[in-house]
Structure formats: C-alpha cells, structure tokens
C-alpha cells in the first residue's frame, strides 16, 4: 500500500491510548525484518533512519530509497522518518528524496537557540508538508550527553510547542539512549502531566532501556511514540554471535545475517503487539 504519514500513525494511536512503535533502521536487513514484523502484527510502524546511521553509510540516499521502497510495497501501514537530525542540509536532502517526517534535534543548544532553530526549520518543513518532531529536556546518553536526571517541565514544554509549531515532542522522563539493560524507571506522573498540558503526541526516546511493564505503563500514562533501537541491535548481534559460535566454519554472511534478521523480526513483532495492539 502507499507510504503512510507519521501523523496518520500517531494521531489515531494518541486518540486510542495506544503506543506507536518507531524502530530504527541500520541496514537493509533490519528494514526487511521490521516491515515483515509489522505485516504479521498488523500494527502500524514508523521506520527511522538516524543521522548517525547516515554517517555510517556515508550518504543518505541508498538506504533511504531502499527503506521507502520496502515501506511502499508493504501490506502494513509504514511511515519513514528521519531521526535526530542536526544538519539542516541533510534534512532538506531527505525531504527532497520523499521523506515526509523528521525529527529536528536542537536539544543540545540553550533553550532560546533550540526554539529559534526548531521554529525556523519547522516552518520550512510545514511548507513542504512534512511532519516535525523535536526534543526538549535533552534525553541522556546520546553522543556523550549523559543526563539521566533530566526532566521536561510541562509549562516550558507547552511554551516550546506554541513557539515552534512542532507536531510531536520528545520529552525527558527518565529514559536514556543506548542502554544495554532494560532497567529504567520512568516518571509516570510527569508523563500524565505532559499529556494533559500538551496538544501534541509525546515521544519516548531511549526506550531500549525500559522494561516491558514500564513501557506499557508509559503508554497508559499518555506516551505515544515509542522509539526503540539499541535493544533490537542487541538481538541482531546476539544471534550473529550464536550462529557463528555454533558453526565457526561459516564464510557466507547470508548464513549468519539471515538468522539475525529473523530474530529481530520476531522480537519486533512482539514489541509491536505489546505496544500498538488494542487490549483484547
């Protein structure tokens, strides 16, 4: 079916009190795994390509075009989103290539500079009919930034949304990027306060470090978009290690990447059902 908009995923999820899973693409195999999981789960999925991922590949277009093609050919509702974009030129390149959803990340800047940068780029994106997420209350753990105690103030968040016109807001409520253990405890009362105060969907970054029960509680408290990357990367790498340890003579990468792709797809399907399916 045609590529769906991120608004078409987040809007209904927020209204229904469901989670909207957003999983990061690292390479073609993860994109294939994630789309297959969404088709089996019959839950909408946001596929994300981060600026770090683009840096790894050396350019945006090859992976983006492959991801867009998979999304457009899928039987599931799939949106494609650029994640943690700090480079305005990269943002514009993605939009020119067909992306209609971006995260503008100016969160490392002082508040007033974050507002000014985000507002300017959001205005350009909206003229191009592009959905915009931004971040306030810098989520810890990304690119050397460690702020596990950071919390987003609801009144400042409201002022930020009003000043910038963003469509969704990533908030700091106790999670941290790149966690390898699922031990984070979220501030559910703060999530409720933010949900009541803000007119836009809330986004949880650093969800890989949050256990299942906390994720479900966060969605119940008002969180909508749930970003997961490191956890699925760990599943992929763990399966590669297991396969190679059992068959050390393997030289065909398809023989160990294939099982890893399937392991990611199974775990992604489980997460999609847990976060995005209505309670039976």
GROMACS .gro file of C-alpha atoms in nm:
model
  280
    1UNK     CA    1   0.000   0.000   0.000
    2UNK     CA    2   0.118   0.361  -0.033
    3UNK     CA    3   0.354   0.506   0.226
    4UNK     CA    4   0.152   0.642   0.519
    5UNK     CA    5   0.218   0.967   0.703
    6UNK     CA    6   0.355   0.973   1.056
    7UNK     CA    7   0.054   1.185   1.152
    8UNK     CA    8  -0.174   0.904   1.032
    9UNK     CA    9   0.009   0.669   1.271
   10UNK     CA   10   0.046   0.894   1.574
   11UNK     CA   11  -0.290   1.069   1.562
   12UNK     CA   12  -0.509   0.757   1.593
   13UNK     CA   13  -0.269   0.596   1.843
   14UNK     CA   14  -0.283   0.902   2.070
   15UNK     CA   15  -0.661   0.919   2.047
   16UNK     CA   16  -0.694   0.548   2.131
   17UNK     CA   17  -0.434   0.548   2.408
   18UNK     CA   18  -0.207   0.309   2.218
   19UNK     CA   19   0.164   0.310   2.160
   20UNK     CA   20   0.306   0.385   1.817
   21UNK     CA   21   0.630   0.184   1.784
   22UNK     CA   22   0.918   0.350   1.598
   23UNK     CA   23   1.215   0.126   1.522
   24UNK     CA   24   1.549   0.233   1.379
   25UNK     CA   25   1.690   0.103   1.051
   26UNK     CA   26   2.063   0.032   1.046
   27UNK     CA   27   2.087  -0.150   0.715
   28UNK     CA   28   1.867  -0.325   0.461
   29UNK     CA   29   1.835  -0.642   0.670
   30UNK     CA   30   1.684  -0.457   0.964
   31UNK     CA   31   1.443  -0.271   0.738
   32UNK     CA   32   1.328  -0.602   0.588
   33UNK     CA   33   1.292  -0.757   0.933
   34UNK     CA   34   1.089  -0.467   1.069
   35UNK     CA   35   0.849  -0.442   0.775
   36UNK     CA   36   0.784  -0.818   0.792
   37UNK     CA   37   0.711  -0.785   1.164
   38UNK     CA   38   0.460  -0.505   1.104
   39UNK     CA   39   0.281  -0.714   0.843
   40UNK     CA   40   0.246  -1.010   1.078
   41UNK     CA   41   0.144  -0.799   1.377
   42UNK     CA   42  -0.093  -0.581   1.170
   43UNK     CA   43   0.023  -0.281   1.374
   44UNK     CA   44   0.138   0.047   1.213
   45UNK     CA   45   0.514   0.105   1.226
   46UNK     CA   46   0.742   0.407   1.194
   47UNK     CA   47   1.078   0.322   1.036
   48UNK     CA   48   1.352   0.562   1.142
   49UNK     CA   49   1.688   0.648   0.986
   50UNK     CA   50   1.913   0.849   1.215
   51UNK     CA   51   2.183   1.098   1.133
   52UNK     CA   52   2.433   0.859   1.294
   53UNK     CA   53   2.319   0.584   1.058
   54UNK     CA   54   2.363   0.814   0.758
   55UNK     CA   55   2.715   0.896   0.880
   56UNK     CA   56   2.795   0.523   0.897
   57UNK     CA   57   2.677   0.460   0.541
   58UNK     CA   58   2.847   0.772   0.409
   59UNK     CA   59   2.532   0.904   0.243
   60UNK     CA   60   2.157   0.910   0.291
   61UNK     CA   61   2.001   0.816  -0.040
   62UNK     CA   62   2.083   0.444  -0.094
   63UNK     CA   63   1.945   0.329   0.241
   64UNK     CA   64   1.659   0.580   0.236
   65UNK     CA   65   1.545   0.477  -0.110
   66UNK     CA   66   1.556   0.110  -0.014
   67UNK     CA   67   1.359   0.179   0.304
   68UNK     CA   68   1.100   0.386   0.120
   69UNK     CA   69   1.062   0.109  -0.138
   70UNK     CA   70   1.003  -0.153   0.132
   71UNK     CA   71   0.751   0.070   0.307
   72UNK     CA   72   0.562   0.149  -0.013
   73UNK     CA   73   0.546  -0.220  -0.111
   74UNK     CA   74   0.434  -0.340   0.233
   75UNK     CA   75   0.085  -0.456   0.320
   76UNK     CA   76   0.129  -0.285   0.658
   77UNK     CA   77   0.088   0.084   0.741
   78UNK     CA   78   0.450   0.204   0.742
   79UNK     CA   79   0.587   0.555   0.777
   80UNK     CA   80   0.951   0.659   0.717
   81UNK     CA   81   1.105   0.916   0.949
   82UNK     CA   82   1.445   1.084   0.981
   83UNK     CA   83   1.567   1.066   1.343
   84UNK     CA   84   1.788   1.303   1.545
   85UNK     CA   85   1.870   1.533   1.256
   86UNK     CA   86   2.101   1.821   1.348
   87UNK     CA   87   2.215   1.903   0.994
   88UNK     CA   88   1.966   2.123   0.805
   89UNK     CA   89   2.118   2.024   0.470
   90UNK     CA   90   2.062   1.655   0.548
   91UNK     CA   91   1.704   1.729   0.649
   92UNK     CA   92   1.638   1.905   0.319
   93UNK     CA   93   1.803   1.623   0.123
   94UNK     CA   94   1.574   1.370   0.288
   95UNK     CA   95   1.263   1.575   0.217
   96UNK     CA   96   1.368   1.615  -0.146
   97UNK     CA   97   1.403   1.235  -0.165
   98UNK     CA   98   1.049   1.176  -0.040
   99UNK     CA   99   1.060   1.175   0.342
  100UNK     CA  100   0.757   1.338   0.500
  101UNK     CA  101   0.851   1.309   0.866
  102UNK     CA  102   1.161   1.433   1.051
  103UNK     CA  103   1.296   1.488   1.400
  104UNK     CA  104   1.474   1.821   1.431
  105UNK     CA  105   1.725   1.778   1.714
  106UNK     CA  106   1.847   2.109   1.852
  107UNK     CA  107   1.817   1.986   2.212
  108UNK     CA  108   2.188   2.031   2.290
  109UNK     CA  109   2.151   2.406   2.232
  110UNK     CA  110   2.044   2.654   2.501
  111UNK     CA  111   1.665   2.682   2.523
  112UNK     CA  112   1.629   3.004   2.322
  113UNK     CA  113   1.856   2.873   2.046
  114UNK     CA  114   1.665   2.544   2.041
  115UNK     CA  115   1.342   2.741   1.997
  116UNK     CA  116   1.484   2.960   1.719
  117UNK     CA  117   1.643   2.674   1.525
  118UNK     CA  118   1.346   2.442   1.562
  119UNK     CA  119   1.098   2.714   1.471
  120UNK     CA  120   1.284   2.809   1.153
  121UNK     CA  121   1.322   2.451   1.031
  122UNK     CA  122   0.965   2.359   1.131
  123UNK     CA  123   0.832   2.646   0.923
  124UNK     CA  124   1.024   2.521   0.621
  125UNK     CA  125   0.910   2.162   0.681
  126UNK     CA  126   0.546   2.259   0.714
  127UNK     CA  127   0.563   2.448   0.385
  128UNK     CA  128   0.683   2.119   0.237
  129UNK     CA  129   0.402   1.928   0.415
  130UNK     CA  130   0.648   1.746   0.640
  131UNK     CA  131   0.560   1.627   0.994
  132UNK     CA  132   0.802   1.753   1.261
  133UNK     CA  133   0.916   1.606   1.591
  134UNK     CA  134   1.155   1.796   1.819
  135UNK     CA  135   1.317   1.741   2.158
  136UNK     CA  136   1.308   1.934   2.482
  137UNK     CA  137   1.471   1.833   2.811
  138UNK     CA  138   1.761   1.652   2.647
  139UNK     CA  139   1.732   1.274   2.679
  140UNK     CA  140   2.058   1.135   2.815
  141UNK     CA  141   2.311   0.903   2.659
  142UNK     CA  142   2.338   1.031   2.303
  143UNK     CA  143   2.673   1.145   2.160
  144UNK     CA  144   2.833   1.166   2.502
  145UNK     CA  145   2.547   1.355   2.667
  146UNK     CA  146   2.461   1.186   2.996
  147UNK     CA  147   2.175   1.342   3.183
  148UNK     CA  148   1.977   1.058   3.345
  149UNK     CA  149   1.819   1.303   3.588
  150UNK     CA  150   1.690   1.536   3.317
  151UNK     CA  151   1.316   1.603   3.326
  152UNK     CA  152   1.098   1.811   3.094
  153UNK     CA  153   0.895   2.085   3.259
  154UNK     CA  154   0.531   2.079   3.135
  155UNK     CA  155   0.496   2.458   3.123
  156UNK     CA  156   0.821   2.504   2.934
  157UNK     CA  157   0.718   2.223   2.700
  158UNK     CA  158   0.387   2.397   2.630
  159UNK     CA  159   0.568   2.723   2.557
  160UNK     CA  160   0.812   2.538   2.330
  161UNK     CA  161   0.534   2.375   2.127
  162UNK     CA  162   0.350   2.707   2.098
  163UNK     CA  163   0.664   2.891   1.987
  164UNK     CA  164   0.789   2.635   1.736
  165UNK     CA  165   0.471   2.478   1.597
  166UNK     CA  166   0.611   2.124   1.613
  167UNK     CA  167   0.378   1.828   1.565
  168UNK     CA  168   0.527   1.593   1.827
  169UNK     CA  169   0.764   1.638   2.120
  170UNK     CA  170   1.034   1.409   2.261
  171UNK     CA  171   1.048   1.460   2.636
  172UNK     CA  172   1.284   1.358   2.917
  173UNK     CA  173   1.100   1.141   3.171
  174UNK     CA  174   1.371   0.902   3.292
  175UNK     CA  175   1.495   0.709   2.988
  176UNK     CA  176   1.842   0.728   2.834
  177UNK     CA  177   1.982   0.640   2.492
  178UNK     CA  178   2.197   0.333   2.424
  179UNK     CA  179   2.112   0.147   2.745
  180UNK     CA  180   2.204  -0.223   2.721
  181UNK     CA  181   1.999  -0.332   3.020
  182UNK     CA  182   1.626  -0.277   3.050
  183UNK     CA  183   1.625  -0.123   3.397
  184UNK     CA  184   1.499   0.235   3.354
  185UNK     CA  185   1.210   0.355   3.570
  186UNK     CA  186   1.001   0.628   3.413
  187UNK     CA  187   0.828   0.921   3.578
  188UNK     CA  188   0.467   0.829   3.502
  189UNK     CA  189   0.322   1.126   3.689
  190UNK     CA  190   0.528   1.360   3.473
  191UNK     CA  191   0.408   1.178   3.162
  192UNK     CA  192   0.047   1.231   3.274
  193UNK     CA  193   0.114   1.599   3.336
  194UNK     CA  194   0.277   1.642   2.995
  195UNK     CA  195  -0.007   1.456   2.823
  196UNK     CA  196  -0.265   1.681   2.987
  197UNK     CA  197  -0.075   2.001   2.910
  198UNK     CA  198   0.043   1.942   2.554
  199UNK     CA  199  -0.172   1.928   2.239
  200UNK     CA  200   0.079   1.707   2.051
  201UNK     CA  201   0.188   1.342   2.084
  202UNK     CA  202   0.464   1.265   2.334
  203UNK     CA  203   0.772   1.074   2.219
  204UNK     CA  204   0.983   0.845   2.437
  205UNK     CA  205   1.346   0.821   2.326
  206UNK     CA  206   1.583   0.571   2.483
  207UNK     CA  207   1.309   0.308   2.515
  208UNK     CA  208   1.554   0.018   2.475
  209UNK     CA  209   1.648   0.056   2.841
  210UNK     CA  210   1.285   0.044   2.958
  211UNK     CA  211   1.132  -0.293   3.057
  212UNK     CA  212   0.802  -0.410   2.912
  213UNK     CA  213   0.594  -0.319   3.216
  214UNK     CA  214   0.731   0.033   3.226
  215UNK     CA  215   0.669   0.079   2.854
  216UNK     CA  216   0.307  -0.032   2.892
  217UNK     CA  217   0.267   0.198   3.193
  218UNK     CA  218   0.416   0.487   2.996
  219UNK     CA  219   0.167   0.434   2.715
  220UNK     CA  220  -0.113   0.415   2.971
  221UNK     CA  221   0.005   0.743   3.122
  222UNK     CA  222  -0.001   0.921   2.785
  223UNK     CA  223   0.316   0.843   2.590
  224UNK     CA  224   0.250   0.773   2.222
  225UNK     CA  225   0.561   0.730   2.003
  226UNK     CA  226   0.800   0.470   2.144
  227UNK     CA  227   1.149   0.473   1.990
  228UNK     CA  228   1.350   0.150   2.011
  229UNK     CA  229   1.691   0.088   1.855
  230UNK     CA  230   1.964  -0.050   2.084
  231UNK     CA  231   1.751  -0.340   2.208
  232UNK     CA  232   1.688  -0.467   1.856
  233UNK     CA  233   2.053  -0.411   1.762
  234UNK     CA  234   2.146  -0.631   2.058
  235UNK     CA  235   1.909  -0.903   1.937
  236UNK     CA  236   2.068  -0.892   1.590
  237UNK     CA  237   2.426  -0.907   1.721
  238UNK     CA  238   2.346  -1.176   1.976
  239UNK     CA  239   2.205  -1.402   1.706
  240UNK     CA  240   2.507  -1.345   1.482
  241UNK     CA  241   2.736  -1.443   1.771
  242UNK     CA  242   2.529  -1.752   1.849
  243UNK     CA  243   2.524  -1.871   1.488
  244UNK     CA  244   2.897  -1.819   1.437
  245UNK     CA  245   2.986  -1.988   1.764
  246UNK     CA  246   2.789  -2.295   1.659
  247UNK     CA  247   2.925  -2.302   1.302
  248UNK     CA  248   3.270  -2.149   1.306
  249UNK     CA  249   3.341  -2.264   0.950
  250UNK     CA  250   3.074  -2.032   0.804
  251UNK     CA  251   3.203  -1.782   0.549
  252UNK     CA  252   2.880  -1.689   0.366
  253UNK     CA  253   2.747  -1.385   0.553
  254UNK     CA  254   2.392  -1.470   0.449
  255UNK     CA  255   2.413  -1.780   0.668
  256UNK     CA  256   2.452  -1.574   0.985
  257UNK     CA  257   2.290  -1.244   0.886
  258UNK     CA  258   1.972  -1.425   0.779
  259UNK     CA  259   1.905  -1.580   1.123
  260UNK     CA  260   1.982  -1.244   1.284
  261UNK     CA  261   1.728  -1.075   1.059
  262UNK     CA  262   1.467  -1.333   1.160
  263UNK     CA  263   1.546  -1.288   1.531
  264UNK     CA  264   1.499  -0.912   1.503
  265UNK     CA  265   1.173  -0.962   1.316
  266UNK     CA  266   1.034  -1.191   1.587
  267UNK     CA  267   1.125  -0.950   1.867
  268UNK     CA  268   0.995  -0.652   1.672
  269UNK     CA  269   0.664  -0.832   1.619
  270UNK     CA  270   0.639  -0.899   1.992
  271UNK     CA  271   0.703  -0.533   2.073
  272UNK     CA  272   0.456  -0.416   1.808
  273UNK     CA  273   0.181  -0.631   1.954
  274UNK     CA  274   0.264  -0.528   2.312
  275UNK     CA  275   0.268  -0.155   2.240
  276UNK     CA  276   0.036  -0.097   1.947
  277UNK     CA  277  -0.240  -0.355   1.955
  278UNK     CA  278  -0.570  -0.282   2.135
  279UNK     CA  279  -0.627  -0.483   2.453
  280UNK     CA  280  -0.833  -0.793   2.380
   0.00000   0.00000   0.00000
